Amino acid sequence: GGRVAEELAYGAEEVTTGASSDLQRVADVARRMVTQWGFATEALGSTAWESPMGSGFNSPKMASEATQERIDMAVEAIVRNAYESCKKTLTDNRALLDRLTDLLVERETVGNDELMQLVREYAAAPIKADSH
């Protein structure tokens, strides 16, 4: 979400390298979703295509080139859908994003309680406080 927030707040040309780590993280999670957790059963069946350690050095190759292409397409679809969903959510809540951006520029951090209060103030539907 940080990358999308920076893109909306500052423009695509001003996205920082810190936000680019979001891309690596989402790609890693999406790949695990497809290859280990069965989130692409329609395209790939109910098979774990990688071990929990991934398919890197010294790992057995568990998928053919054709299957690997289907894995890549499923990962790309998850990443694209996550980006579009995040962008829509942040765009729909632009006033909250702008307020949070201002606070972060001013103070660098915002605590959970303050964040939840901001969400309640800006949200169309009320959000219940976390019971933890």
Tab-separated table of C-alpha atoms in Angstrom:
chain	number	residue	atom	x	y	z
A	1	GLY	CA	0.000	0.000	0.000
A	2	GLY	CA	2.885	2.412	0.644
A	3	ARG	CA	3.912	2.480	-2.990
A	4	VAL	CA	0.353	3.168	-4.173
A	5	ALA	CA	-0.078	5.850	-1.498
A	6	GLU	CA	3.122	7.595	-2.614
A	7	GLU	CA	2.050	7.314	-6.247
A	8	LEU	CA	-1.296	8.967	-5.469
A	9	ALA	CA	0.142	11.599	-3.119
A	10	TYR	CA	3.280	12.587	-5.033
A	11	GLY	CA	2.962	11.121	-8.545
A	12	ALA	CA	4.489	7.996	-10.107
A	13	GLU	CA	7.786	9.808	-10.763
A	14	GLU	CA	8.300	10.515	-7.047
A	15	VAL	CA	7.881	6.997	-5.627
A	16	THR	CA	10.736	6.266	-3.205
A	17	THR	CA	12.925	3.187	-3.041
A	18	GLY	CA	11.370	2.374	0.326
A	19	ALA	CA	8.003	2.067	-1.345
A	20	SER	CA	9.498	-0.129	-4.062
A	21	SER	CA	10.183	-2.805	-1.449
A	22	ASP	CA	6.384	-3.186	-1.358
A	23	LEU	CA	6.620	-4.653	-4.865
A	24	GLN	CA	9.100	-7.293	-3.748
A	25	ARG	CA	6.977	-8.202	-0.739
A	26	VAL	CA	3.688	-8.445	-2.651
A	27	ALA	CA	5.335	-10.527	-5.379
A	28	ASP	CA	6.800	-12.875	-2.758
A	29	VAL	CA	3.461	-13.310	-0.972
A	30	ALA	CA	1.596	-13.754	-4.272
A	31	ARG	CA	4.088	-16.401	-5.391
A	32	ARG	CA	3.635	-18.309	-2.125
A	33	MET	CA	-0.138	-17.992	-2.510
A	34	VAL	CA	0.093	-19.679	-5.912
A	35	THR	CA	2.893	-22.196	-5.395
A	36	GLN	CA	2.406	-23.250	-1.771
A	37	TRP	CA	-1.037	-22.285	-0.490
A	38	GLY	CA	-3.290	-23.316	-3.396
A	39	PHE	CA	-4.688	-19.926	-4.445
A	40	ALA	CA	-4.631	-20.882	-8.136
A	41	THR	CA	-6.279	-24.295	-8.074
A	42	GLU	CA	-8.388	-23.576	-11.157
A	43	ALA	CA	-5.315	-22.858	-13.271
A	44	LEU	CA	-2.840	-25.222	-11.588
A	45	GLY	CA	-4.731	-27.825	-9.602
A	46	SER	CA	-4.338	-28.605	-5.919
A	47	THR	CA	-0.579	-29.075	-5.908
A	48	ALA	CA	2.210	-27.392	-3.989
A	49	TRP	CA	4.627	-26.358	-6.730
A	50	GLU	CA	7.372	-25.167	-4.397
A	51	SER	CA	8.641	-26.059	-0.959
A	52	PRO	CA	8.396	-23.467	1.834
A	53	MET	CA	11.985	-22.528	0.951
A	54	GLY	CA	10.948	-21.601	-2.611
A	55	SER	CA	12.464	-22.944	-5.805
A	56	GLY	CA	15.918	-21.453	-5.523
A	57	PHE	CA	19.368	-22.978	-5.400
A	58	ASN	CA	19.472	-26.696	-4.433
A	59	SER	CA	15.675	-26.988	-4.495
A	60	PRO	CA	14.188	-29.669	-6.724
A	61	LYS	CA	12.387	-28.386	-9.809
A	62	MET	CA	8.745	-29.285	-9.299
A	63	ALA	CA	7.151	-27.630	-12.347
A	64	SER	CA	7.683	-27.819	-16.091
A	65	GLU	CA	8.393	-24.677	-18.106
A	66	ALA	CA	4.736	-24.585	-19.205
A	67	THR	CA	3.529	-24.886	-15.612
A	68	GLN	CA	6.045	-22.255	-14.544
A	69	GLU	CA	4.531	-19.880	-17.116
A	70	ARG	CA	1.046	-20.550	-15.674
A	71	ILE	CA	2.436	-19.911	-12.184
A	72	ASP	CA	3.926	-16.606	-13.351
A	73	MET	CA	0.606	-15.592	-14.941
A	74	ALA	CA	-1.317	-16.444	-11.739
A	75	VAL	CA	1.171	-14.466	-9.623
A	76	GLU	CA	0.915	-11.508	-11.994
A	77	ALA	CA	-2.895	-11.602	-11.799
A	78	ILE	CA	-2.834	-11.581	-7.978
A	79	VAL	CA	-0.351	-8.685	-7.903
A	80	ARG	CA	-2.360	-6.695	-10.472
A	81	ASN	CA	-5.622	-7.284	-8.572
A	82	ALA	CA	-3.978	-6.288	-5.269
A	83	TYR	CA	-2.620	-3.082	-6.845
A	84	GLU	CA	-5.989	-2.185	-8.373
A	85	SER	CA	-7.861	-2.922	-5.134
A	86	CYS	CA	-5.391	-0.892	-3.082
A	87	LYS	CA	-5.496	2.025	-5.514
A	88	LYS	CA	-9.310	2.045	-5.516
A	89	THR	CA	-9.452	1.900	-1.716
A	90	LEU	CA	-6.966	4.750	-1.336
A	91	THR	CA	-8.611	6.805	-4.084
A	92	ASP	CA	-12.034	6.301	-2.485
A	93	ASN	CA	-10.518	7.481	0.811
A	94	ARG	CA	-8.353	10.265	-0.598
A	95	ALA	CA	-9.154	12.770	2.142
A	96	LEU	CA	-7.971	10.300	4.781
A	97	LEU	CA	-4.853	9.522	2.724
A	98	ASP	CA	-4.038	13.223	2.413
A	99	ARG	CA	-4.524	13.817	6.156
A	100	LEU	CA	-2.357	10.803	7.010
A	101	THR	CA	0.297	11.968	4.541
A	102	ASP	CA	0.391	15.395	6.196
A	103	LEU	CA	0.738	13.819	9.644
A	104	LEU	CA	3.524	11.504	8.504
A	105	VAL	CA	5.458	14.351	6.886
A	106	GLU	CA	5.037	16.368	10.078
A	107	ARG	CA	5.844	13.629	12.629
A	108	GLU	CA	7.136	10.546	10.716
A	109	THR	CA	4.942	8.132	12.715
A	110	VAL	CA	1.280	7.709	13.582
A	111	GLY	CA	0.236	5.290	16.309
A	112	ASN	CA	-2.456	2.657	15.887
A	113	ASP	CA	-4.970	4.417	18.162
A	114	GLU	CA	-4.566	7.690	16.288
A	115	LEU	CA	-4.820	5.909	12.938
A	116	MET	CA	-8.032	4.166	13.988
A	117	GLN	CA	-9.443	7.520	15.153
A	118	LEU	CA	-8.633	9.077	11.772
A	119	VAL	CA	-10.263	6.170	9.968
A	120	ARG	CA	-13.398	6.582	12.094
A	121	GLU	CA	-13.479	10.314	11.355
A	122	TYR	CA	-13.104	9.898	7.596
A	123	ALA	CA	-14.917	6.598	6.998
A	124	ALA	CA	-18.432	6.472	5.583
A	125	ALA	CA	-19.194	3.428	7.741
A	126	PRO	CA	-18.113	3.228	11.395
A	127	ILE	CA	-15.143	1.042	12.263
A	128	LYS	CA	-15.148	-0.860	15.533
A	129	ALA	CA	-12.116	-0.456	17.776
A	130	ASP	CA	-9.847	-3.481	18.030
A	131	SER	CA	-10.695	-5.506	21.128
A	132	HIS	CA	-7.093	-6.546	21.776
